[in-house]
Amino acid sequence: MTSPVSDSLFARAKQLMPGGVNSPVRAFRSVGGAPFFVKAARGATLVTADDRELIDFVCTWGPAIHGHNHPRIKAALAAALEHGTSFGTPNPSEVEMAEWIVKFFPSIQKVRLCNSGTEATMSAIRLARGFTRRDKIIKLAGCYHGHSDSLLIKAGSGALTHGHPDSAGVPAAFARETVVVPYNDCAALAAAFAANPGQIAALILEPYCGNVGFIMPDPGYLAQVRQLTAQHGTVLIFDEVMTGFRIAPGGVQEREQIVPDLTCLGKIIGGGLPVGAFGGRAEIMDCLAPLGPVYQAGTLSGNPLAMAAGIASLQLLAELQPYARLDALGRQLRDAVQAAARAKGLPVQVPQCGSMFSIFFTATPVRDYATALTGDAALFGRFFHACLAGGVYLAPSAYEAGFISTAHEGAAIDRACEVLTAAIRGL
Ligand code: KE4
């Protein structure tokens, strides 16, 4: 499959941008080959610069839960555009967005809007440190929370793919303040608290991991995390940038009935435009400037275009309540992959919940960073390219989650299952 236009664009891009991309995972470094360039997207389909149509299971890394360029989101954006692009002042749409978030997430009494998931988690950590007057934090190996210094320690996602989870450029002094423990390991977590008595400001985790592949918690694990953090006066931060409004209207915390102290959001609440948010208990949030001593700010925070697109996306979720349909699509894909792998005698794990899934080529049940690494990444690369040749675009890394939208229903999911089945048969 030749892609002369993408190849030419990539050659130009590499002269101008490191690796020819603006986010590392897009470079296809872990699956090999050169990335394609996309010029348009609609529904479940990407249109490449070489006019190939691909069924998309990345969904711009989560935001496109209604598919790309949904008419309702497009119309909301067009209407907002009539009034301007950015005001730098309070505006009605950020109030409406805050009301939506507080309504869907009862644990969020107050919320601050920002421009990315990285900003949300970085700010939540600073807020927890300011509120507790403690410096240390706990994160879980393989969880990815964006690229702020304190959190790029044993990160997931692209940092994991690139084989050096601890990024260069992070001062050792910063890394020393971040304690890393395995996901799904209550004993290790209790030991970390015992070794740092009264010192842990916050524990941040992806309650369902989406950046080391897709990994769900053992039964009772999240309740144990909640109990230990409460016992030690540690702020529990759920990073639901990926899972918020995707796993359930109120994210994992609704599905698992766990109440964190702070929650980070992003992706879906921007409808495809740059966005982030963090919120939680008012007594913690009120430590934020201008009320309190913890500073946080942003030129484009609450941007009216991002708010308009995000509100339209949330309105659609409230109207359609698509979660059972999305789970049926996820099961259909999971069942097809499992059946094909069984017929081939190929060990595979296909964790799936609702519209999130991943595919690990290993016989080992994947429950944390270490077991995720037992997956055959080279085989995943071959599988990825076989799917791409068949017209299906999976995340270009064995350590990412796949995303399904309502637009995949019907022909797209059926065709995708055929392509994934044929790809496995050909391995
Ligand atoms: P952003 O700064 O990329 O908006 O959000 C960072 C972030 C925070 N928390 C979670 C749970 C996330 O998944 C992310 C970003 N996710 C990656 C996908 N693995 C974004 C894609 C990329 O980095 O190119």
Short mmCIF file of C-alpha atoms and ligand atoms in Angstrom, two decimals:
data_model
loop_
_atom_site.label_atom_id
_atom_site.label_comp_id
_atom_site.label_asym_id
_atom_site.label_seq_id
_atom_site.Cartn_x
_atom_site.Cartn_y
_atom_site.Cartn_z
CA MET A 1 0.00 0.00 0.00
CA THR A 2 1.78 3.13 -1.16
CA SER A 3 1.03 6.53 0.34
CA PRO A 4 2.95 9.01 -1.78
CA VAL A 5 1.22 12.11 -0.45
CA SER A 6 1.64 11.08 3.20
CA ASP A 7 5.23 10.08 2.54
CA SER A 8 5.98 13.44 0.99
CA LEU A 9 4.28 15.26 3.88
CA PHE A 10 6.22 13.14 6.39
CA ALA A 11 9.52 13.98 4.69
CA ARG A 12 8.72 17.69 5.00
CA ALA A 13 7.44 17.25 8.56
CA LYS A 14 10.63 15.53 9.70
CA GLN A 15 12.63 18.56 8.56
CA LEU A 16 10.51 20.84 10.72
CA MET A 17 9.22 18.89 13.74
CA PRO A 18 11.10 16.32 15.88
CA GLY A 19 10.20 12.91 14.48
CA GLY A 20 7.82 14.65 12.08
CA VAL A 21 5.05 14.66 14.67
CA ASN A 22 3.58 16.75 17.45
CA SER A 23 3.05 13.82 19.77
CA PRO A 24 5.45 10.85 19.86
CA VAL A 25 3.05 7.92 19.63
CA ARG A 26 1.82 9.20 16.24
CA ALA A 27 5.23 8.45 14.70
CA PHE A 28 4.62 4.67 14.45
CA ARG A 29 8.02 4.07 16.09
CA SER A 30 6.81 1.06 18.06
CA VAL A 31 4.90 -0.62 15.21
CA GLY A 32 7.32 0.35 12.45
CA GLY A 33 6.67 2.00 9.12
CA ALA A 34 5.71 5.60 8.44
CA PRO A 35 2.54 7.28 9.65
CA PHE A 36 -0.21 8.28 7.25
CA PHE A 37 -1.51 11.86 7.27
CA VAL A 38 -5.23 12.51 7.68
CA LYS A 39 -7.00 15.30 5.83
CA ALA A 40 -10.58 14.64 6.94
CA ALA A 41 -12.63 12.56 9.35
CA ARG A 42 -16.34 11.76 9.57
CA GLY A 43 -18.22 9.20 11.60
CA ALA A 44 -16.04 6.11 12.14
CA THR A 45 -13.84 6.97 9.17
CA LEU A 46 -10.55 8.77 8.63
CA VAL A 47 -9.68 9.99 5.13
CA THR A 48 -5.94 9.98 4.54
CA ALA A 49 -3.99 12.46 2.43
CA ASP A 50 -3.85 9.67 -0.18
CA ASP A 51 -7.65 9.37 -0.17
CA ARG A 52 -7.71 6.03 1.65
CA GLU A 53 -10.67 5.52 4.00
CA LEU A 54 -9.81 3.85 7.32
CA ILE A 55 -12.12 2.62 10.06
CA ASP A 56 -10.74 4.44 13.09
CA PHE A 57 -10.38 2.84 16.54
CA VAL A 58 -8.26 5.65 17.96
CA CYS A 59 -11.05 8.28 17.81
CA THR A 60 -8.45 11.04 18.26
CA TRP A 61 -7.38 9.21 21.48
CA GLY A 62 -10.84 9.27 23.01
CA PRO A 63 -12.77 12.50 22.34
CA ALA A 64 -14.75 11.25 19.32
CA ILE A 65 -17.25 9.10 21.23
CA HIS A 66 -19.95 10.15 18.73
CA GLY A 67 -17.65 9.60 15.76
CA HIS A 68 -15.81 12.35 13.93
CA ASN A 69 -17.38 15.65 12.91
CA HIS A 70 -20.81 14.88 14.34
CA PRO A 71 -23.40 17.27 12.86
CA ARG A 72 -24.55 18.44 16.30
CA ILE A 73 -20.99 19.30 17.36
CA LYS A 74 -20.25 20.93 14.03
CA ALA A 75 -23.39 23.06 14.31
CA ALA A 76 -22.59 24.08 17.89
CA LEU A 77 -19.11 25.15 16.83
CA ALA A 78 -20.42 27.12 13.85
CA ALA A 79 -22.89 28.95 16.07
CA ALA A 80 -20.21 29.76 18.66
CA LEU A 81 -17.85 30.95 15.94
CA GLU A 82 -20.34 33.67 14.98
CA HIS A 83 -19.55 35.35 18.31
CA GLY A 84 -15.78 35.05 18.24
CA THR A 85 -13.06 32.55 19.12
CA SER A 86 -11.73 33.63 22.51
CA PHE A 87 -12.57 36.36 25.01
CA GLY A 88 -10.14 35.93 27.91
CA THR A 89 -13.03 36.75 30.22
CA PRO A 90 -15.64 34.68 32.03
CA ASN A 91 -18.22 33.50 29.51
CA PRO A 92 -21.64 31.78 29.73
CA SER A 93 -20.51 28.52 28.11
CA GLU A 94 -17.90 27.78 30.77
CA VAL A 95 -20.61 28.09 33.41
CA GLU A 96 -22.79 25.64 31.47
CA MET A 97 -19.86 23.23 31.08
CA ALA A 98 -19.14 23.42 34.82
CA GLU A 99 -22.80 22.65 35.53
CA TRP A 100 -22.68 19.59 33.24
CA ILE A 101 -19.53 18.28 34.94
CA VAL A 102 -20.87 18.79 38.46
CA LYS A 103 -24.14 17.13 37.47
CA PHE A 104 -22.46 14.00 36.06
CA PHE A 105 -19.76 13.78 38.76
CA PRO A 106 -21.29 14.18 42.26
CA SER A 107 -17.77 14.01 43.76
CA ILE A 108 -16.99 17.28 41.99
CA GLN A 109 -18.35 20.20 44.02
CA LYS A 110 -16.16 22.75 42.20
CA VAL A 111 -14.23 22.49 38.95
CA ARG A 112 -11.49 24.41 37.11
CA LEU A 113 -11.31 24.25 33.32
CA CYS A 114 -7.98 24.21 31.49
CA ASN A 115 -6.59 23.20 28.09
CA SER A 116 -5.28 19.63 28.29
CA GLY A 117 -5.24 16.52 30.40
CA THR A 118 -1.62 17.21 31.26
CA GLU A 119 -2.57 20.60 32.65
CA ALA A 120 -5.41 19.05 34.63
CA THR A 121 -3.30 16.39 36.32
CA MET A 122 -0.31 18.69 36.87
CA SER A 123 -2.59 21.26 38.52
CA ALA A 124 -4.40 18.63 40.60
CA ILE A 125 -1.05 17.42 41.98
CA ARG A 126 0.01 20.99 42.84
CA LEU A 127 -3.37 21.59 44.49
CA ALA A 128 -3.12 18.41 46.57
CA ARG A 129 0.41 19.39 47.68
CA GLY A 130 -0.78 22.87 48.60
CA PHE A 131 -3.83 21.54 50.46
CA THR A 132 -1.91 18.91 52.48
CA ARG A 133 1.38 20.83 52.73
CA ARG A 134 3.10 17.56 51.82
CA ASP A 135 5.49 16.99 48.91
CA LYS A 136 5.48 13.30 48.02
CA ILE A 137 2.98 11.68 45.67
CA ILE A 138 2.23 8.09 44.69
CA LYS A 139 1.60 7.06 41.12
CA LEU A 140 1.13 3.60 39.70
CA ALA A 141 3.54 2.00 37.24
CA GLY A 142 2.20 2.15 33.71
CA CYS A 143 -0.35 4.84 34.39
CA TYR A 144 0.10 7.90 32.18
CA HIS A 145 -1.14 11.27 33.27
CA GLY A 146 0.37 13.55 30.61
CA HIS A 147 3.89 14.89 30.52
CA SER A 148 4.39 17.05 33.63
CA ASP A 149 7.70 16.39 35.38
CA SER A 150 6.35 14.81 38.57
CA LEU A 151 4.28 12.33 36.59
CA LEU A 152 6.69 11.22 33.87
CA ILE A 153 8.01 8.53 36.19
CA LYS A 154 7.35 4.96 35.06
CA ALA A 155 4.77 6.50 32.76
CA GLY A 156 2.65 4.62 30.27
CA SER A 157 1.55 5.47 26.73
CA GLY A 158 4.26 6.88 24.49
CA ALA A 159 6.77 7.04 27.33
CA LEU A 160 6.35 3.28 27.81
CA THR A 161 6.53 2.62 24.09
CA HIS A 162 9.82 4.48 23.86
CA GLY A 163 11.42 2.12 26.35
CA HIS A 164 12.59 4.77 28.83
CA PRO A 165 9.56 5.38 31.04
CA ASP A 166 11.53 7.86 33.13
CA SER A 167 11.93 10.82 30.74
CA ALA A 168 15.24 12.66 30.31
CA GLY A 169 15.08 16.19 31.63
CA VAL A 170 13.19 15.35 34.82
CA PRO A 171 15.39 16.46 37.76
CA ALA A 172 16.29 13.65 40.16
CA ALA A 173 14.94 15.87 42.94
CA PHE A 174 11.51 15.79 41.29
CA ALA A 175 11.64 12.03 40.71
CA ARG A 176 12.48 11.48 44.38
CA GLU A 177 9.13 13.00 45.35
CA THR A 178 7.23 10.47 43.25
CA VAL A 179 6.78 7.00 44.72
CA VAL A 180 5.85 4.37 42.13
CA VAL A 181 3.97 1.20 43.05
CA PRO A 182 2.44 -1.52 40.87
CA TYR A 183 -1.23 -1.23 39.87
CA ASN A 184 -3.51 -3.85 41.46
CA ASP A 185 -1.11 -4.41 44.37
CA CYS A 186 -2.63 -3.40 47.73
CA ALA A 187 0.29 -4.77 49.78
CA ALA A 188 2.79 -2.65 47.85
CA LEU A 189 0.57 0.37 48.34
CA ALA A 190 0.24 -0.19 52.09
CA ALA A 191 4.02 -0.60 52.29
CA ALA A 192 4.56 2.69 50.41
CA PHE A 193 2.37 4.51 52.91
CA ALA A 194 4.15 2.82 55.84
CA ALA A 195 7.53 3.84 54.43
CA ASN A 196 6.42 7.47 54.03
CA PRO A 197 4.26 8.15 57.10
CA GLY A 198 2.37 11.44 56.91
CA GLN A 199 4.29 12.45 53.78
CA ILE A 200 2.05 11.49 50.86
CA ALA A 201 0.11 14.47 49.50
CA ALA A 202 -1.72 12.58 46.80
CA LEU A 203 -2.18 9.28 45.05
CA ILE A 204 -3.07 9.66 41.37
CA LEU A 205 -4.21 6.77 39.21
CA GLU A 206 -6.13 5.89 36.13
CA PRO A 207 -8.89 3.87 37.83
CA TYR A 208 -9.14 1.85 34.60
CA CYS A 209 -5.76 1.99 32.87
CA GLY A 210 -5.79 3.07 29.23
CA ASN A 211 -2.11 3.83 28.68
CA VAL A 212 -0.45 0.49 29.20
CA GLY A 213 -3.04 -1.16 27.05
CA PHE A 214 -6.45 -1.42 28.76
CA ILE A 215 -6.31 -2.86 32.28
CA MET A 216 -9.13 -3.04 34.81
CA PRO A 217 -8.72 -3.23 38.60
CA ASP A 218 -9.05 -6.47 40.55
CA PRO A 219 -12.35 -6.65 42.48
CA GLY A 220 -12.01 -4.50 45.60
CA TYR A 221 -8.75 -2.84 44.58
CA LEU A 222 -10.17 0.66 44.13
CA ALA A 223 -12.02 0.40 47.45
CA GLN A 224 -8.71 -0.52 49.11
CA VAL A 225 -7.01 2.47 47.47
CA ARG A 226 -9.81 4.71 48.75
CA GLN A 227 -9.52 3.27 52.27
CA LEU A 228 -5.71 3.61 52.43
CA THR A 229 -5.68 7.19 51.10
CA ALA A 230 -8.42 8.25 53.53
CA GLN A 231 -6.57 6.56 56.42
CA HIS A 232 -3.37 8.47 55.61
CA GLY A 233 -4.91 11.86 54.86
CA THR A 234 -3.80 11.54 51.24
CA VAL A 235 -5.79 13.20 48.45
CA LEU A 236 -7.11 10.52 46.07
CA ILE A 237 -7.02 11.76 42.48
CA PHE A 238 -8.88 9.80 39.79
CA ASP A 239 -7.39 10.61 36.42
CA GLU A 240 -10.51 10.14 34.28
CA VAL A 241 -9.23 12.15 31.33
CA MET A 242 -9.82 9.05 29.19
CA THR A 243 -12.60 7.26 31.11
CA GLY A 244 -14.73 10.26 32.09
CA PHE A 245 -18.05 10.23 30.20
CA ARG A 246 -16.73 7.15 28.31
CA ILE A 247 -16.93 4.21 30.72
CA ALA A 248 -20.17 5.62 32.15
CA PRO A 249 -21.77 9.07 32.25
CA GLY A 250 -19.98 9.64 35.57
CA GLY A 251 -16.88 7.69 34.59
CA VAL A 252 -15.31 4.83 36.51
CA GLN A 253 -16.23 6.41 39.83
CA GLU A 254 -19.92 5.99 38.92
CA ARG A 255 -19.47 2.41 37.67
CA GLU A 256 -17.37 1.39 40.70
CA GLN A 257 -19.15 3.65 43.24
CA ILE A 258 -15.89 5.06 44.60
CA VAL A 259 -15.69 8.73 45.65
CA PRO A 260 -12.27 10.29 44.94
CA ASP A 261 -11.24 13.65 46.39
CA LEU A 262 -10.25 15.13 43.02
CA THR A 263 -11.00 14.07 39.43
CA CYS A 264 -9.21 15.02 36.22
CA LEU A 265 -11.14 15.17 32.95
CA GLY A 266 -10.42 15.98 29.30
CA LYS A 267 -10.93 14.58 25.80
CA ILE A 268 -14.72 14.00 25.50
CA ILE A 269 -15.59 17.25 27.32
CA GLY A 270 -13.91 19.22 24.52
CA GLY A 271 -15.73 17.49 21.67
CA GLY A 272 -12.39 17.28 19.85
CA LEU A 273 -11.06 20.72 20.80
CA PRO A 274 -8.26 21.36 23.35
CA VAL A 275 -9.62 20.95 26.87
CA GLY A 276 -8.95 19.70 30.38
CA ALA A 277 -10.63 20.03 33.76
CA PHE A 278 -10.00 19.12 37.37
CA GLY A 279 -12.42 19.30 40.27
CA GLY A 280 -13.54 17.80 43.52
CA ARG A 281 -14.17 18.67 47.16
CA ALA A 282 -14.83 22.39 47.56
CA GLU A 283 -12.52 22.65 50.58
CA ILE A 284 -9.65 21.49 48.36
CA MET A 285 -10.66 23.41 45.22
CA ASP A 286 -11.03 26.66 47.21
CA CYS A 287 -7.26 26.56 47.81
CA LEU A 288 -6.91 27.61 44.17
CA ALA A 289 -6.18 31.21 43.17
CA PRO A 290 -7.83 33.66 43.29
CA LEU A 291 -9.38 32.28 46.52
CA GLY A 292 -6.37 30.47 47.89
CA PRO A 293 -2.58 30.18 47.69
CA VAL A 294 -2.27 27.51 44.95
CA TYR A 295 -1.70 29.22 41.63
CA GLN A 296 -3.12 27.89 38.35
CA ALA A 297 -4.07 29.83 35.22
CA GLY A 298 -4.59 29.59 31.45
CA THR A 299 -5.03 31.98 28.54
CA LEU A 300 -7.57 29.80 26.79
CA SER A 301 -9.14 28.09 29.80
CA GLY A 302 -12.92 27.87 29.28
CA ASN A 303 -12.48 28.75 25.60
CA PRO A 304 -15.96 29.30 24.13
CA LEU A 305 -15.34 27.12 21.05
CA ALA A 306 -14.08 24.18 23.12
CA MET A 307 -16.96 24.65 25.53
CA ALA A 308 -19.53 24.72 22.71
CA ALA A 309 -18.16 21.51 21.17
CA GLY A 310 -17.90 19.83 24.56
CA ILE A 311 -21.38 20.82 25.69
CA ALA A 312 -22.83 19.48 22.43
CA SER A 313 -20.99 16.21 23.03
CA LEU A 314 -22.32 15.91 26.59
CA GLN A 315 -25.85 16.84 25.49
CA LEU A 316 -25.70 14.02 22.93
CA LEU A 317 -24.55 11.58 25.63
CA ALA A 318 -27.42 12.63 27.90
CA GLU A 319 -29.97 12.29 25.07
CA LEU A 320 -28.66 9.05 23.53
CA GLN A 321 -27.43 7.23 26.65
CA PRO A 322 -25.30 5.09 24.26
CA TYR A 323 -23.41 3.09 26.85
CA ALA A 324 -25.17 -0.27 26.37
CA ARG A 325 -24.78 0.08 22.58
CA LEU A 326 -21.09 0.94 22.94
CA ASP A 327 -20.54 -2.08 25.20
CA ALA A 328 -22.25 -4.33 22.63
CA LEU A 329 -19.87 -3.03 19.97
CA GLY A 330 -16.91 -3.65 22.27
CA ARG A 331 -18.06 -7.21 22.97
CA GLN A 332 -18.58 -7.87 19.26
CA LEU A 333 -15.00 -6.85 18.52
CA ARG A 334 -13.60 -8.72 21.52
CA ASP A 335 -15.49 -11.90 20.63
CA ALA A 336 -14.28 -11.76 17.01
CA VAL A 337 -10.63 -11.38 18.04
CA GLN A 338 -10.87 -14.13 20.66
CA ALA A 339 -12.52 -16.53 18.22
CA ALA A 340 -9.92 -15.87 15.53
CA ALA A 341 -7.05 -16.30 17.99
CA ARG A 342 -8.57 -19.52 19.33
CA ALA A 343 -8.92 -20.93 15.82
CA LYS A 344 -5.28 -20.04 15.20
CA GLY A 345 -4.09 -21.41 18.54
CA LEU A 346 -2.66 -17.99 19.32
CA PRO A 347 -2.68 -16.80 22.96
CA VAL A 348 -4.40 -13.44 23.29
CA GLN A 349 -5.91 -11.26 26.00
CA VAL A 350 -8.67 -8.86 24.97
CA PRO A 351 -9.68 -6.78 27.99
CA GLN A 352 -12.80 -4.73 27.18
CA CYS A 353 -15.27 -2.57 29.04
CA GLY A 354 -17.82 -0.58 27.10
CA SER A 355 -16.08 1.21 24.25
CA MET A 356 -12.52 0.68 25.52
CA PHE A 357 -10.41 -2.37 24.72
CA SER A 358 -6.93 -3.55 23.91
CA ILE A 359 -5.29 -6.63 22.42
CA PHE A 360 -2.30 -8.28 24.08
CA PHE A 361 -0.59 -11.22 22.39
CA THR A 362 0.23 -13.20 25.54
CA ALA A 363 -1.11 -16.21 27.45
CA THR A 364 -0.65 -14.28 30.72
CA PRO A 365 -3.68 -12.46 32.11
CA VAL A 366 -2.70 -8.77 32.01
CA ARG A 367 -3.29 -7.00 35.31
CA ASP A 368 -0.39 -4.54 35.63
CA TYR A 369 2.64 -2.98 33.94
CA ALA A 370 4.81 -6.10 34.30
CA THR A 371 2.24 -8.48 32.80
CA ALA A 372 1.43 -6.01 30.04
CA LEU A 373 5.07 -6.27 29.00
CA THR A 374 4.65 -10.03 28.45
CA GLY A 375 2.66 -9.15 25.33
CA ASP A 376 4.51 -9.79 22.06
CA ALA A 377 4.98 -6.21 20.83
CA ALA A 378 6.61 -7.32 17.57
CA LEU A 379 3.65 -9.56 16.78
CA PHE A 380 1.34 -6.67 17.65
CA GLY A 381 3.25 -4.56 15.09
CA ARG A 382 2.64 -7.16 12.40
CA PHE A 383 -1.02 -7.38 13.41
CA PHE A 384 -1.34 -3.58 13.38
CA HIS A 385 -0.04 -3.34 9.81
CA ALA A 386 -2.18 -6.23 8.60
CA CYS A 387 -5.24 -4.43 9.98
CA LEU A 388 -4.12 -1.16 8.41
CA ALA A 389 -3.68 -2.87 5.04
CA GLY A 390 -7.25 -4.08 5.45
CA GLY A 391 -8.52 -0.57 6.16
CA VAL A 392 -8.67 -0.63 9.95
CA TYR A 393 -6.59 1.78 12.08
CA LEU A 394 -5.78 0.60 15.59
CA ALA A 395 -3.67 2.61 18.04
CA PRO A 396 -0.07 2.40 16.72
CA SER A 397 1.27 0.83 19.92
CA ALA A 398 0.69 -2.31 21.99
CA TYR A 399 0.44 -0.02 25.02
CA GLU A 400 -2.61 2.04 24.16
CA ALA A 401 -6.35 1.51 24.49
CA GLY A 402 -8.71 1.24 21.53
CA PHE A 403 -11.83 3.41 21.39
CA ILE A 404 -15.20 2.76 19.75
CA SER A 405 -17.82 5.37 18.87
CA THR A 406 -21.55 5.19 18.22
CA ALA A 407 -20.67 5.78 14.55
CA HIS A 408 -19.06 2.31 14.43
CA GLU A 409 -22.46 0.64 14.80
CA GLY A 410 -23.45 -1.57 11.87
CA ALA A 411 -21.26 -1.77 8.78
CA ALA A 412 -18.08 -0.33 10.33
CA ILE A 413 -17.86 -2.75 13.26
CA ASP A 414 -18.87 -5.70 11.07
CA ARG A 415 -16.19 -4.86 8.50
CA ALA A 416 -13.62 -4.25 11.23
CA CYS A 417 -14.29 -7.66 12.77
CA GLU A 418 -13.72 -9.28 9.38
CA VAL A 419 -10.43 -7.41 8.94
CA LEU A 420 -9.14 -8.22 12.44
CA THR A 421 -10.11 -11.87 11.98
CA ALA A 422 -8.26 -12.08 8.67
CA ALA A 423 -5.25 -10.29 10.16
CA ILE A 424 -5.00 -12.80 12.99
CA ARG A 425 -5.45 -15.69 10.58
CA GLY A 426 -2.51 -14.37 8.57
CA LEU A 427 -0.07 -13.99 11.50
P1 KE4 B 1 -3.29 15.44 27.16
O1 KE4 B 1 -2.29 16.40 27.79
O2 KE4 B 1 -2.67 14.60 26.05
O3 KE4 B 1 -4.58 16.17 26.71
O4 KE4 B 1 -3.80 14.44 28.28
C1 KE4 B 1 -2.83 13.70 28.99
C2 KE4 B 1 -3.50 12.46 29.57
C3 KE4 B 1 -3.82 12.45 30.92
N1 KE4 B 1 -4.43 11.39 31.49
C4 KE4 B 1 -4.76 10.30 30.74
C5 KE4 B 1 -5.44 9.14 31.40
C6 KE4 B 1 -4.47 10.27 29.35
O5 KE4 B 1 -4.80 9.17 28.62
C7 KE4 B 1 -3.83 11.36 28.75
C8 KE4 B 1 -3.45 11.39 27.28
N2 KE4 B 1 -3.67 10.19 26.57
C9 KE4 B 1 -2.81 9.96 25.42
C10 KE4 B 1 -3.20 8.60 24.83
N3 KE4 B 1 -2.49 7.56 25.43
C11 KE4 B 1 -2.92 11.06 24.41
C12 KE4 B 1 -2.30 10.75 23.05
C13 KE4 B 1 -0.91 11.32 22.90
O6 KE4 B 1 -0.18 11.46 23.90
O7 KE4 B 1 -0.56 11.60 21.72
#
